[in-house]
Short mmCIF file of C-alpha atoms and ligand atoms in Angstrom, two decimals:
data_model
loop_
_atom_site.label_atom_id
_atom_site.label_comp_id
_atom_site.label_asym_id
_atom_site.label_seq_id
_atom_site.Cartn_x
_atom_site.Cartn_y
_atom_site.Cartn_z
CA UNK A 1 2.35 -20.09 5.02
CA UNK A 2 5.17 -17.87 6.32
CA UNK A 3 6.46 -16.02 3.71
CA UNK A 4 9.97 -15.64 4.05
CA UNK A 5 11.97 -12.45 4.74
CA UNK A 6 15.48 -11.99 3.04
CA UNK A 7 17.98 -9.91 4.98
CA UNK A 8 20.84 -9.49 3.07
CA UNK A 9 23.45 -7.31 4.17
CA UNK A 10 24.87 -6.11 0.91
CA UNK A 11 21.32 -4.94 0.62
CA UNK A 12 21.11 -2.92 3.56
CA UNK A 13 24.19 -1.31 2.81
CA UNK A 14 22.26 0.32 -0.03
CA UNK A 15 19.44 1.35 2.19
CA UNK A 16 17.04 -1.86 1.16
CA UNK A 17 15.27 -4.01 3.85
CA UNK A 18 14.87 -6.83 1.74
CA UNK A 19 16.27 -8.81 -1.25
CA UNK A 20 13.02 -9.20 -2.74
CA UNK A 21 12.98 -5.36 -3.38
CA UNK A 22 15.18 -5.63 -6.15
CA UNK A 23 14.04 -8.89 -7.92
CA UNK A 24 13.95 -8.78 -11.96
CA UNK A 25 10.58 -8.99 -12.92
CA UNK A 26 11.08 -12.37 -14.21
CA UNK A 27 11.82 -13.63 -11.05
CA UNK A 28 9.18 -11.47 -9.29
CA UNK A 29 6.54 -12.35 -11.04
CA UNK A 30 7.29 -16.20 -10.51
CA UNK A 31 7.32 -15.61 -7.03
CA UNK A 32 3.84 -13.97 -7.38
CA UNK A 33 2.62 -16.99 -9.30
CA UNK A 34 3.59 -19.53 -7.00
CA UNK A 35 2.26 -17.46 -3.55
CA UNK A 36 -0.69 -16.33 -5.67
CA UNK A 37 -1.70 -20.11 -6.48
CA UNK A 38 -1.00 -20.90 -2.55
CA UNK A 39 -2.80 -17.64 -1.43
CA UNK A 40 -6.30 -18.63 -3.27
CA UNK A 41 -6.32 -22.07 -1.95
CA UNK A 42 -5.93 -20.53 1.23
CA UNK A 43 -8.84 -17.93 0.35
CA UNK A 44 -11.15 -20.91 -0.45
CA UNK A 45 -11.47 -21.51 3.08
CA UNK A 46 -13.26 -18.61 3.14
CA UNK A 47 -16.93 -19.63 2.52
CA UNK A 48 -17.37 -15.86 0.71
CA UNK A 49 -14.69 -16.95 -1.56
CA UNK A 50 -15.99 -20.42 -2.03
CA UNK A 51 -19.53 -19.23 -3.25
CA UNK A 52 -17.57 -16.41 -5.33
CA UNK A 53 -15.50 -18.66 -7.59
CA UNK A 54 -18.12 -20.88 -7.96
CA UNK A 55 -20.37 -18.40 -9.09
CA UNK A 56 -17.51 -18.10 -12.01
CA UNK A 57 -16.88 -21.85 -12.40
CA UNK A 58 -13.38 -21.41 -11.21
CA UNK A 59 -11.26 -24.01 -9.55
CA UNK A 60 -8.55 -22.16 -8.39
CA UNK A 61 -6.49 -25.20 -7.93
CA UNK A 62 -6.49 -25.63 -12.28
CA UNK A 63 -7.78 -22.33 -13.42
CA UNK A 64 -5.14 -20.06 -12.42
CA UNK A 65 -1.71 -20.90 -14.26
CA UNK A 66 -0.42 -17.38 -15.15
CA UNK A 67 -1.00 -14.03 -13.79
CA UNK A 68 -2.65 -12.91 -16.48
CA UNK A 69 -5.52 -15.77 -15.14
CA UNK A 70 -5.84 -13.07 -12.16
CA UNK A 71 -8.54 -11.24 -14.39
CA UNK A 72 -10.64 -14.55 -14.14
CA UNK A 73 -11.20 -13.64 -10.48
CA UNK A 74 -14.22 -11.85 -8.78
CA UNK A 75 -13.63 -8.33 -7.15
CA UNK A 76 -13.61 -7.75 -3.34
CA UNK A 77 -15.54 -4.63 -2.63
CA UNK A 78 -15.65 -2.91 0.66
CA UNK A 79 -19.58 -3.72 0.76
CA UNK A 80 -18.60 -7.84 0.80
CA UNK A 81 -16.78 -6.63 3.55
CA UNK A 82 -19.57 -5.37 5.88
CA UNK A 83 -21.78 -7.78 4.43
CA UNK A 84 -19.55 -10.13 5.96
CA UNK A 85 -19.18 -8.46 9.66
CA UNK A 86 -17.70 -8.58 11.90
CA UNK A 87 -15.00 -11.71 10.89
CA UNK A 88 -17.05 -13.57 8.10
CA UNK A 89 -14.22 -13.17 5.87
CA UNK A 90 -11.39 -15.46 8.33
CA UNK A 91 -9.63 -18.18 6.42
CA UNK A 92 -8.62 -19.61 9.78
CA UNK A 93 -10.29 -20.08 13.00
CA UNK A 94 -11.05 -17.16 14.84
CA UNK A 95 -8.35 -19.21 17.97
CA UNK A 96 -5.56 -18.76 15.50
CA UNK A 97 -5.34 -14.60 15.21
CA UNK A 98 -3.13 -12.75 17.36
CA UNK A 99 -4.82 -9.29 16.86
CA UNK A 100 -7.57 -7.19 15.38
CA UNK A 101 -7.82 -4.33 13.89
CA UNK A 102 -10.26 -2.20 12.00
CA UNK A 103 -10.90 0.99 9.32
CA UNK A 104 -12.39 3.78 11.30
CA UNK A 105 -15.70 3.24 10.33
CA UNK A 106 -16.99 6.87 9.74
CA UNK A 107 -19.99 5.67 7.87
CA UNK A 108 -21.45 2.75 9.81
CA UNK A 109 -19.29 0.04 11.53
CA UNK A 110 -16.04 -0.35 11.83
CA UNK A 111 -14.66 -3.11 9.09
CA UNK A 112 -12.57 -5.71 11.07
CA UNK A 113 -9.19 -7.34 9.95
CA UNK A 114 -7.84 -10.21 11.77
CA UNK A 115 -4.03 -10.83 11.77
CA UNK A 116 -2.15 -14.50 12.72
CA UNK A 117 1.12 -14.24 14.44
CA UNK A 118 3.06 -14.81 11.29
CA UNK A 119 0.60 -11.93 9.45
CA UNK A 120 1.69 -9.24 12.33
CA UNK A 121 5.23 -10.70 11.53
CA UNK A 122 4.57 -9.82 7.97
CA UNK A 123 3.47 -6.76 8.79
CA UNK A 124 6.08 -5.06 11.05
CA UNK A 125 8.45 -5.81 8.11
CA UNK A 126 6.61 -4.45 5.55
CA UNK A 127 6.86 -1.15 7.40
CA UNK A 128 10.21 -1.58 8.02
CA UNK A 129 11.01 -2.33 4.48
CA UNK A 130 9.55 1.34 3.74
CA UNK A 131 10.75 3.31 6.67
CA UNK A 132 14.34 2.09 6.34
CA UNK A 133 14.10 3.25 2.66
CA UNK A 134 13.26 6.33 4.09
CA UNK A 135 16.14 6.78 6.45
CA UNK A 136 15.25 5.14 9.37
CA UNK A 137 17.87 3.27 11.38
CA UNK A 138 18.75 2.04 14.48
CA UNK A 139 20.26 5.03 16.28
CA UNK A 140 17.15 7.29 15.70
CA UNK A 141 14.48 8.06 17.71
CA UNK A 142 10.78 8.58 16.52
CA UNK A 143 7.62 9.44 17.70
CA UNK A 144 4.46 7.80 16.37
CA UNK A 145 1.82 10.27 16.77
CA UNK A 146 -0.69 7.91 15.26
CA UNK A 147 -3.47 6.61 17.26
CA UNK A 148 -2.63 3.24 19.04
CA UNK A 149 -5.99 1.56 18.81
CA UNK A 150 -8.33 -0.21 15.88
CA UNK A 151 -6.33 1.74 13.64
CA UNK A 152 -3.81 0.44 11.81
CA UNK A 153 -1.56 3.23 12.00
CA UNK A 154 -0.22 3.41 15.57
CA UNK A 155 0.61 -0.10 15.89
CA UNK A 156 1.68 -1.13 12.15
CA UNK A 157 4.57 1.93 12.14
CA UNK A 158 5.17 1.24 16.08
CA UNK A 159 6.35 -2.38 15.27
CA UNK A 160 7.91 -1.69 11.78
CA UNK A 161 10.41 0.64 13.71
CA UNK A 162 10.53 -1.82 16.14
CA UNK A 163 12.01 -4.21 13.50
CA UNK A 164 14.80 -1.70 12.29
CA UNK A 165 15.82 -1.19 15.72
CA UNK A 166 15.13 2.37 16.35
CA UNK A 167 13.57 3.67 19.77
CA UNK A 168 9.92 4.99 20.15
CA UNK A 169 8.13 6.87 21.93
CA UNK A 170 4.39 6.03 21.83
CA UNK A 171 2.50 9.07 22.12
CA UNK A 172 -0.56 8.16 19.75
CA UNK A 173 -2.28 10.96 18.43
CA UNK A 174 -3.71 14.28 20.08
CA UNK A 175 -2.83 16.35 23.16
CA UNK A 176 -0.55 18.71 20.90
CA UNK A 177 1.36 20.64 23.80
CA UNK A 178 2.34 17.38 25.12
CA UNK A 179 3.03 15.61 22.04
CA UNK A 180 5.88 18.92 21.61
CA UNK A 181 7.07 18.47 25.02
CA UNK A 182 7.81 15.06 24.30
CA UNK A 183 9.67 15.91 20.95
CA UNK A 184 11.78 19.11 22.87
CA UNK A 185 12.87 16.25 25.64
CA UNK A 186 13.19 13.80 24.70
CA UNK A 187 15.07 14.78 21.36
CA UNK A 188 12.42 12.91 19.20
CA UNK A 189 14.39 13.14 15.38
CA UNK A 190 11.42 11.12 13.35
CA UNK A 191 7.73 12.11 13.06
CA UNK A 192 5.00 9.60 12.09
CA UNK A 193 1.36 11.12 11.09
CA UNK A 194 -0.88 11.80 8.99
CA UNK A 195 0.19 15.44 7.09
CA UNK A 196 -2.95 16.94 8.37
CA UNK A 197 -1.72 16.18 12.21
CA UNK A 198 1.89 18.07 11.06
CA UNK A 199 0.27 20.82 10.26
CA UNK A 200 -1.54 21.09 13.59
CA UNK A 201 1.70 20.29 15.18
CA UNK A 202 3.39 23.43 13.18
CA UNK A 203 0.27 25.75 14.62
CA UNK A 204 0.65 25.35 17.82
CA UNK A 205 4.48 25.30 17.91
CA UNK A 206 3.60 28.88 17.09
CA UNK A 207 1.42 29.15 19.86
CA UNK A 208 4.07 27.99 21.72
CA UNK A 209 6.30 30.61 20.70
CA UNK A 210 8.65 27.64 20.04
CA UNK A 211 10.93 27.64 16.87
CA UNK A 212 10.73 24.29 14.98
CA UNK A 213 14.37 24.98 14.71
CA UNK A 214 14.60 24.21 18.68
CA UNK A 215 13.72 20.58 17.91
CA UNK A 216 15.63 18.09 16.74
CA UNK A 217 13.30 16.80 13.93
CA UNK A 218 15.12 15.71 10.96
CA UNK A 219 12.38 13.36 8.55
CA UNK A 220 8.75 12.60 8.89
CA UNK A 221 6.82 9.72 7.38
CA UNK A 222 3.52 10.49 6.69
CA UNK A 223 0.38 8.54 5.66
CA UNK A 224 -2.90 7.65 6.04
CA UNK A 225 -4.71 10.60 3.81
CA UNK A 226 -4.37 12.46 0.53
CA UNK A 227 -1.85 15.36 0.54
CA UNK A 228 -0.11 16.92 -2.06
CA UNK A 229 3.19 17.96 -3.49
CA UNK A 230 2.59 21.65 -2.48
CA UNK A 231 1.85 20.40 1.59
CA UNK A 232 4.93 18.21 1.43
CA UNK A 233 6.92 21.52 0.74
CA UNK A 234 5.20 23.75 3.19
CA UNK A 235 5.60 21.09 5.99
CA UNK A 236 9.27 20.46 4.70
CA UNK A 237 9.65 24.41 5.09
CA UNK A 238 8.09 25.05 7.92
CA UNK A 239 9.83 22.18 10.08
CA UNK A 240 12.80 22.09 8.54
CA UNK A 241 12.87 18.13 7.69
CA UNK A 242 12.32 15.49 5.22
CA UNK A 243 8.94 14.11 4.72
CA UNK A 244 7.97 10.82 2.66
CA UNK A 245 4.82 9.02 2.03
CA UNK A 246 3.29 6.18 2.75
CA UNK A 247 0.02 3.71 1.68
CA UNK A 248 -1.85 1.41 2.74
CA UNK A 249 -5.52 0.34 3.90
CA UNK A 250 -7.03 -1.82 6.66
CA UNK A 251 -8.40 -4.33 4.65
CA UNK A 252 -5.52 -5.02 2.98
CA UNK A 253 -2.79 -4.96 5.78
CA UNK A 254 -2.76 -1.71 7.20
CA UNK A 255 0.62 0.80 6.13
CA UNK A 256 3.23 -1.24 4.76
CA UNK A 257 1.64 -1.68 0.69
CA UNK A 258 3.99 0.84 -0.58
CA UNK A 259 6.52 3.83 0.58
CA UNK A 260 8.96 6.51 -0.76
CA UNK A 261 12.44 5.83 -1.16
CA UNK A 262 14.84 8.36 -1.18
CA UNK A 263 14.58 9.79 -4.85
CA UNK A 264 10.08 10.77 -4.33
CA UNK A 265 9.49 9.06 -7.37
CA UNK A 266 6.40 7.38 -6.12
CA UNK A 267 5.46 4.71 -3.19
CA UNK A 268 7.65 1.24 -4.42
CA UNK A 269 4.70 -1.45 -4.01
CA UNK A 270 5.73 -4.59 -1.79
CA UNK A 271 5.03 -6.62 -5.23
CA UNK A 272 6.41 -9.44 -4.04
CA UNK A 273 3.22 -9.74 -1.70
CA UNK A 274 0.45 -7.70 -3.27
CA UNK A 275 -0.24 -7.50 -6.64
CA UNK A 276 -1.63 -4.92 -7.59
CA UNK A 277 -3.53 -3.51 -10.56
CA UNK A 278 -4.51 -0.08 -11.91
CA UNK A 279 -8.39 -0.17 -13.78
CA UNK A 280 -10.46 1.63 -15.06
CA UNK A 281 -13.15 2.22 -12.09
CA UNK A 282 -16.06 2.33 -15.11
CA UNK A 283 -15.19 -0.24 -17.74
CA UNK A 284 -12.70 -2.50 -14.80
CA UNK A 285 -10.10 -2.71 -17.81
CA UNK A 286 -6.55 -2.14 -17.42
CA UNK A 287 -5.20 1.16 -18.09
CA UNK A 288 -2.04 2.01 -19.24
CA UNK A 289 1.03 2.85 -17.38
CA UNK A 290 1.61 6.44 -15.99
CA UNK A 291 -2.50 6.67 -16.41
CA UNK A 292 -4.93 7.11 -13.53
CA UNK A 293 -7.40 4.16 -12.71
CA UNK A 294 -8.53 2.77 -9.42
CA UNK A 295 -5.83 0.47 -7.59
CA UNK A 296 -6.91 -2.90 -6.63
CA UNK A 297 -5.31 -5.22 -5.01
CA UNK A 298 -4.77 -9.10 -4.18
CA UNK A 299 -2.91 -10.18 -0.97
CA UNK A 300 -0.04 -12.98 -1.75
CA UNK A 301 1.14 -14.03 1.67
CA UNK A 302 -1.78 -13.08 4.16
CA UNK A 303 -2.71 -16.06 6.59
CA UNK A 304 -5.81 -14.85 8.51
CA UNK A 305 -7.53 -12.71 5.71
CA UNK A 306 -6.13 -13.36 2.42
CA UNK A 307 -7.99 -10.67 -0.30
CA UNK A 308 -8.93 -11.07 -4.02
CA UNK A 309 -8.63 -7.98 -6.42
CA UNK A 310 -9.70 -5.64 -3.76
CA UNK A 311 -11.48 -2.89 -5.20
CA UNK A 312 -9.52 0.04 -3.20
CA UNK A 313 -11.16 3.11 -4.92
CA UNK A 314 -7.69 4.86 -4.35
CA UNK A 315 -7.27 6.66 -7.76
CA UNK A 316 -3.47 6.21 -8.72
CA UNK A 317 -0.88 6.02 -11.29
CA UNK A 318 1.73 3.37 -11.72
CA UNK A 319 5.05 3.29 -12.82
CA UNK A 320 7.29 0.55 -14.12
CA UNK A 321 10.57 1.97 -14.92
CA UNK A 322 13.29 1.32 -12.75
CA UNK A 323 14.32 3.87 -10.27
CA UNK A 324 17.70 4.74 -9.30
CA UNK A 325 17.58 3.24 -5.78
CA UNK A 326 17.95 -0.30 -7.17
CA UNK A 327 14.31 -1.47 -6.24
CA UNK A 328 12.44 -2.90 -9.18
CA UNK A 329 9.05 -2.85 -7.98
CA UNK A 330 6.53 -0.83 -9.40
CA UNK A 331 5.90 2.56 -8.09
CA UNK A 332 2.38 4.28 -7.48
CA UNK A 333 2.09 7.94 -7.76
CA UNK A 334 -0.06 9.63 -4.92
CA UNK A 335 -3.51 9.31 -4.60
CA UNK A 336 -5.05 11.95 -5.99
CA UNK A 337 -8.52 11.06 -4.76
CA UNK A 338 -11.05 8.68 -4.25
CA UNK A 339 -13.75 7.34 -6.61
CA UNK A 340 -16.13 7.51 -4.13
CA UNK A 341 -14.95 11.28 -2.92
CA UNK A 342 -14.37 12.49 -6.38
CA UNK A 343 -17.25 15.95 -6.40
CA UNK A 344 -19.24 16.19 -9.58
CA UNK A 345 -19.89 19.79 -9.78
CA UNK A 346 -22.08 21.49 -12.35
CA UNK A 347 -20.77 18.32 -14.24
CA UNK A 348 -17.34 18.97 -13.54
CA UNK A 349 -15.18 16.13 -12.07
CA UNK A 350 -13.39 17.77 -9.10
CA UNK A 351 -11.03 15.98 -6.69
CA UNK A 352 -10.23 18.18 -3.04
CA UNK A 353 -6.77 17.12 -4.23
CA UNK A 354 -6.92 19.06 -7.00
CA UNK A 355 -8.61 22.29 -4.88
CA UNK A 356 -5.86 21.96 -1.97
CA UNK A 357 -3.13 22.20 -5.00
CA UNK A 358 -4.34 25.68 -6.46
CA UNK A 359 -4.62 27.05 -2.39
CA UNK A 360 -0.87 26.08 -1.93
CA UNK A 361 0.02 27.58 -4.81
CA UNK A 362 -0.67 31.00 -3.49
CA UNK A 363 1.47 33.51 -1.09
CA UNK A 364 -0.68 34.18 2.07
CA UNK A 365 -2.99 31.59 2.64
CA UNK A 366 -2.57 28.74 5.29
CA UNK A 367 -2.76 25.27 4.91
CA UNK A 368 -6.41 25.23 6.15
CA UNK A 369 -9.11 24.88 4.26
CA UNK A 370 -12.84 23.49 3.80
CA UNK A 371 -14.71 22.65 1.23
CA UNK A 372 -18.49 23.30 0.99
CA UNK A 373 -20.45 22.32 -1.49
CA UNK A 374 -24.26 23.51 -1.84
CA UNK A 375 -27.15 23.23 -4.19
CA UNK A 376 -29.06 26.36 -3.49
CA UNK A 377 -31.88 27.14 -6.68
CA UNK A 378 -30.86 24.01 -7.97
CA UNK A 379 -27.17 24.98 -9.01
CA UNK A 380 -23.92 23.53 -6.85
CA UNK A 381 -21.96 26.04 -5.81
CA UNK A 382 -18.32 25.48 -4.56
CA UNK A 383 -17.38 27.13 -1.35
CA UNK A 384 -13.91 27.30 -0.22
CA UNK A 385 -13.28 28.54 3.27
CA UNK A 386 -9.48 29.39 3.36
CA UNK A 387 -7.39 30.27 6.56
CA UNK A 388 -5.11 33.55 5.99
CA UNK A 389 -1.46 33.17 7.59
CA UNK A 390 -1.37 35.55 10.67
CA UNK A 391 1.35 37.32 8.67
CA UNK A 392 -1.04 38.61 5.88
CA UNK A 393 -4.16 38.91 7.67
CA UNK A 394 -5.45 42.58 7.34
CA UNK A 395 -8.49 44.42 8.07
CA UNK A 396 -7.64 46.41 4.51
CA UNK A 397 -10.47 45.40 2.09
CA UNK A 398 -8.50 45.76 -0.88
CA UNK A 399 -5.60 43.56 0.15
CA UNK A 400 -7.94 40.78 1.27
CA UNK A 401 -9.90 41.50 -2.27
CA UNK A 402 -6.63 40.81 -3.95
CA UNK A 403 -5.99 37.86 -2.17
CA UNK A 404 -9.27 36.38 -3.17
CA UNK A 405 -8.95 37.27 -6.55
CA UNK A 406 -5.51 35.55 -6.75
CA UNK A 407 -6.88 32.27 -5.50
CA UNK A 408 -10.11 32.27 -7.72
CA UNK A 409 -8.04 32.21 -10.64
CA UNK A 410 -5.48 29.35 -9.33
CA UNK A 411 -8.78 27.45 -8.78
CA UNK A 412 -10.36 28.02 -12.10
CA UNK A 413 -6.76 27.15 -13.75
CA UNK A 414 -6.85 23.99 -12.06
CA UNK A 415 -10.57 22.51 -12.22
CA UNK A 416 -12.36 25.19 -14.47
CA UNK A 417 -14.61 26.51 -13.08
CA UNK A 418 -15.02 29.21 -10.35
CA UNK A 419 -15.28 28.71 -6.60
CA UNK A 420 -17.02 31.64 -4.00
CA UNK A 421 -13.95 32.21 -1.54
CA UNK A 422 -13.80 33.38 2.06
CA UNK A 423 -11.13 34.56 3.80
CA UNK A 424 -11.35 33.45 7.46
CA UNK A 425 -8.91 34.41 10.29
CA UNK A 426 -5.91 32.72 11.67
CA UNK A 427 -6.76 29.33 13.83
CA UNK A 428 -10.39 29.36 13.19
CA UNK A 429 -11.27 26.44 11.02
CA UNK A 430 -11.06 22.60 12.48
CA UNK A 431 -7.35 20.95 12.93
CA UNK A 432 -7.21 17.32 13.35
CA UNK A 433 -5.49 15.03 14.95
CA UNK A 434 -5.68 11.87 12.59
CA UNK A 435 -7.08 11.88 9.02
CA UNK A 436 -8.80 15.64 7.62
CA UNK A 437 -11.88 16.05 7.17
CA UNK A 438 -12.04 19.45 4.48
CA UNK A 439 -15.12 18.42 2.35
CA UNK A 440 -18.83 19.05 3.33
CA UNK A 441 -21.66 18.37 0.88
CA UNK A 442 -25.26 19.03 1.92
CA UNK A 443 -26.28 18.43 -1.73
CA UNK A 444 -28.17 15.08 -0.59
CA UNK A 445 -27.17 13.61 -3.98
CA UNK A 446 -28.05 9.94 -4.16
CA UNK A 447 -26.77 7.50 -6.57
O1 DLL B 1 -5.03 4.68 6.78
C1 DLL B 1 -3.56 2.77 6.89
C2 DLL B 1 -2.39 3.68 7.05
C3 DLL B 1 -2.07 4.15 8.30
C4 DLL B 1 -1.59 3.99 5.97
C5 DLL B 1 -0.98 4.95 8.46
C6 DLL B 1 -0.47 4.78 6.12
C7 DLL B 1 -0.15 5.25 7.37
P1 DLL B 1 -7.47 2.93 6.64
O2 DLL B 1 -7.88 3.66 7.85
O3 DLL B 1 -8.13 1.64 6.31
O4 DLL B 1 -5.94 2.57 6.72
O5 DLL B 1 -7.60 3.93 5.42
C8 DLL B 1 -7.16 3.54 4.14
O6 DLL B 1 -6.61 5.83 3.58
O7 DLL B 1 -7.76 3.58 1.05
C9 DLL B 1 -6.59 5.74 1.22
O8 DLL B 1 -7.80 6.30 0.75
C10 DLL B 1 -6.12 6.51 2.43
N1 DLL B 1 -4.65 6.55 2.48
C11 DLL B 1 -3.82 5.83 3.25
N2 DLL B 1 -2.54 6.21 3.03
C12 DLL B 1 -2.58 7.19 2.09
C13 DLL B 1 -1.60 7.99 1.42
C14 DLL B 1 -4.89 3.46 6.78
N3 DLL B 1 -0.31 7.91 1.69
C15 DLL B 1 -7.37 4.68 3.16
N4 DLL B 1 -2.03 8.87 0.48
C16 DLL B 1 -6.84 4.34 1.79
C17 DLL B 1 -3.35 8.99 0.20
C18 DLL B 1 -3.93 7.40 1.73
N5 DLL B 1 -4.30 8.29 0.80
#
């Protein structure tokens, strides 16, 4: 099953990878038909699968004859995963994979993800398709600051350059000082992260007494973690470049679902091999376009470990209209959280998203923050620990009173109600070197 890849020159003159990117939906969604109907006969080889649609009474091979007949089909969930570790959920034998990869497993094991040699080929396009939408080409050099290793980020965006021809230089993440070095000499012009590792790369080019202006940085692609409009600006500021985003999750490929094109008017979904779908995470109904549901997603084209309706959690909106880069795929908006990270305090839905927007918002404060939550005499309090800039940090009460008054009542704009705030110093909360963690609750709430 190797799903074919369309250069096409007139294309790429216009800054798109691949002819597919620009099918009318007609066309599209007859190519998602026909590799959908291939893709589930290739998921019954999956015992999981097998016992899934039979469960349903569905015979794949008669059932599905529109893509509408997609809602006939059981959900993936990340637990079906694990419950099926470590490669339970292969559709070919385990002599036929080229690779393995894996999410990072911060609660429990690690989920593994097996890749043939045609899925890896796949895959290094897919992130090609998005990084030459970007800007990439040939002549540029980038370095992937991304851990090489189970995670999908290092070597997904390491071969996806690879495929548009540009040099790399493989420094994987951590080791800041040197990761600068490498960018000051070798003349690295493209950064690949996650946001949270920029802004730990903008710190200690201040330690460094280096200007970002010395470099020769020019666009960064970042992914891997929320971040918001108001970090894409203060990143964009403080280096000096263009940054776009970038999706995707282990389970379903790794980066390479969806990316920004030039215009930032969401991440253009590789349609023609996931389709994806935008529920309601409590009722599992559609919702309607431009609202926010849980993404889920079905692999087309995946040899190794094709996936049904994968239940991503990633809370989204899509978007059909056509943008003005020519592509005609559907667009998702950014993640603005997680179902499963979303924090219900005093019965008010909050998303870290949302907190991280109001702290931006204000003059002073750095990009640092954590989030405590606590249930002390049986009422949740929201702490936000917030990092001053080294600029506005003062010993005068009143100024730092100000400050604190000024992002209380951002906060309370934004999720309504009020959060305690303390100002910490410069450099004193956690930086990271892959994905953020800003959110600590020692509420011991179980479902
Ligand atoms: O993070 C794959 C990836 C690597 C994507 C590098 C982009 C760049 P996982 O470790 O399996 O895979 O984590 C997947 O990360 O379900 C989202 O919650 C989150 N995520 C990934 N990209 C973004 C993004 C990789 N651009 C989980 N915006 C997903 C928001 C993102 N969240």
């Amino acid at each position: 099953m190797i799903a074919e890849i369309n250069e096409c020159l007139e294309c790429r003159s216009v800054g798109i990878w691949d002819k597919n990117e620009t099918l009318e939906r007609i066309e599209l969604e007859a190519l998602q038909l026909e590799r959908l109907k291939k893709s589930l006969l290739q998921a019954t080889k999956v015992p999981f699968y097998q016992q899934e649609f039979a469960k349903l009474n569905i015979d794949v091979s008669k059932d599905i004859n529109s893509l509408a007949d997609l809602r006939k089909l059981p959900f993936t969930t990340k637990a079906n995963m694990r419950d099926n570790y470590p490669l339970g959920l292969l559709a070919v034998p385990k002599s036929e994979l080229s690779r393995f990869h894996g999410s990072s497993g911060t609660t429990g094991k690690p989920t593994f993800v097996g890749y043939t040699k045609n899925d890896l080929e796949l895959w290094s396009d897919l992130c090609a398709r998005f990084l030459y939408s970007g800007g990439l080409r040939k002549e540029h050099v980038t370095q992937v600051a991304f851990g090489y290793g189970l995670f999908t980020g290092g070597f997904g965006l390491h071969y996806g350059i690879e495929k548009v021809g540009a040099s790399i230089i493989p420094a994987s993440s951590g080791n800041t000082k040197r990761q600068i070095m490498l960018m000051q000499d070798i003349e690295a012009e493209i950064l690949i992260c996650t946001p949270s590792y920029a802004l730990t790369i903008i710190d200690t080019l201040r330690e460094m007494n280096i200007d970002p202006s010395e470099l020769n940085l020019k666009h960064a692609f970042f992914g891997g973690e929320q971040w918001t409009e108001d970090m894409r600006f203060k990143i964009e500021n403080a280096l000096n470049i263009k940054c776009w985003n970038n999706y995707g999750l282990s389970e379903i490929i790794g980066p390479g679902v969806s990316g920004e094109c030039e215009y930032h008017t969401g991440m253009h979904i590789q349609e023609d091999h996931f389709i994806v779908e935008c529920l309601n995470p409590d009722t599992l109904e559609p919702v309607g376009e431009g609202e926010t549901g849980e993404l889920v997603i079905t692999t087309l084209t995946k040899e190794a470990m094709p996936v049904v309706r994968y239940r991503t959690r990633d809370l989204c909106k899509l978007y059909y209209d056509k943008c003005k880069c020519g592509r005609t795929t559907a667009r998702m908006g950014r993640v603005i959280g997680r179902s499963d990270d979303m924090l219900i305090i005093r019965g008010v839905n909050i998303f870290p998203s949302q907190i991280e927007e109001a702290l931006l918002r204000v003059e002073g404060i750095a990009p640092h923050y954590l989030i405590e939550v606590s249930r002390p005499n049986n009422t949740d309090l929201l702490g936000i620990k917030v990092e001053m800039t080294p600029e506005l940090f003062s010993d005068q009460m009143r100024e730092m009173q100000k400050l604190k008054e000024a992002i209380s009542r951002e906060i309370s704009s934004i999720i309504g109600i009020r959060a305690n705030i303390e100002l910490v110093a410069p450099n004193t909360l956690e930086r990271f070197v892959g994905k953020a963690q800003r959110v600590t609750d020692s509420r011991n709430l179980v479902d």
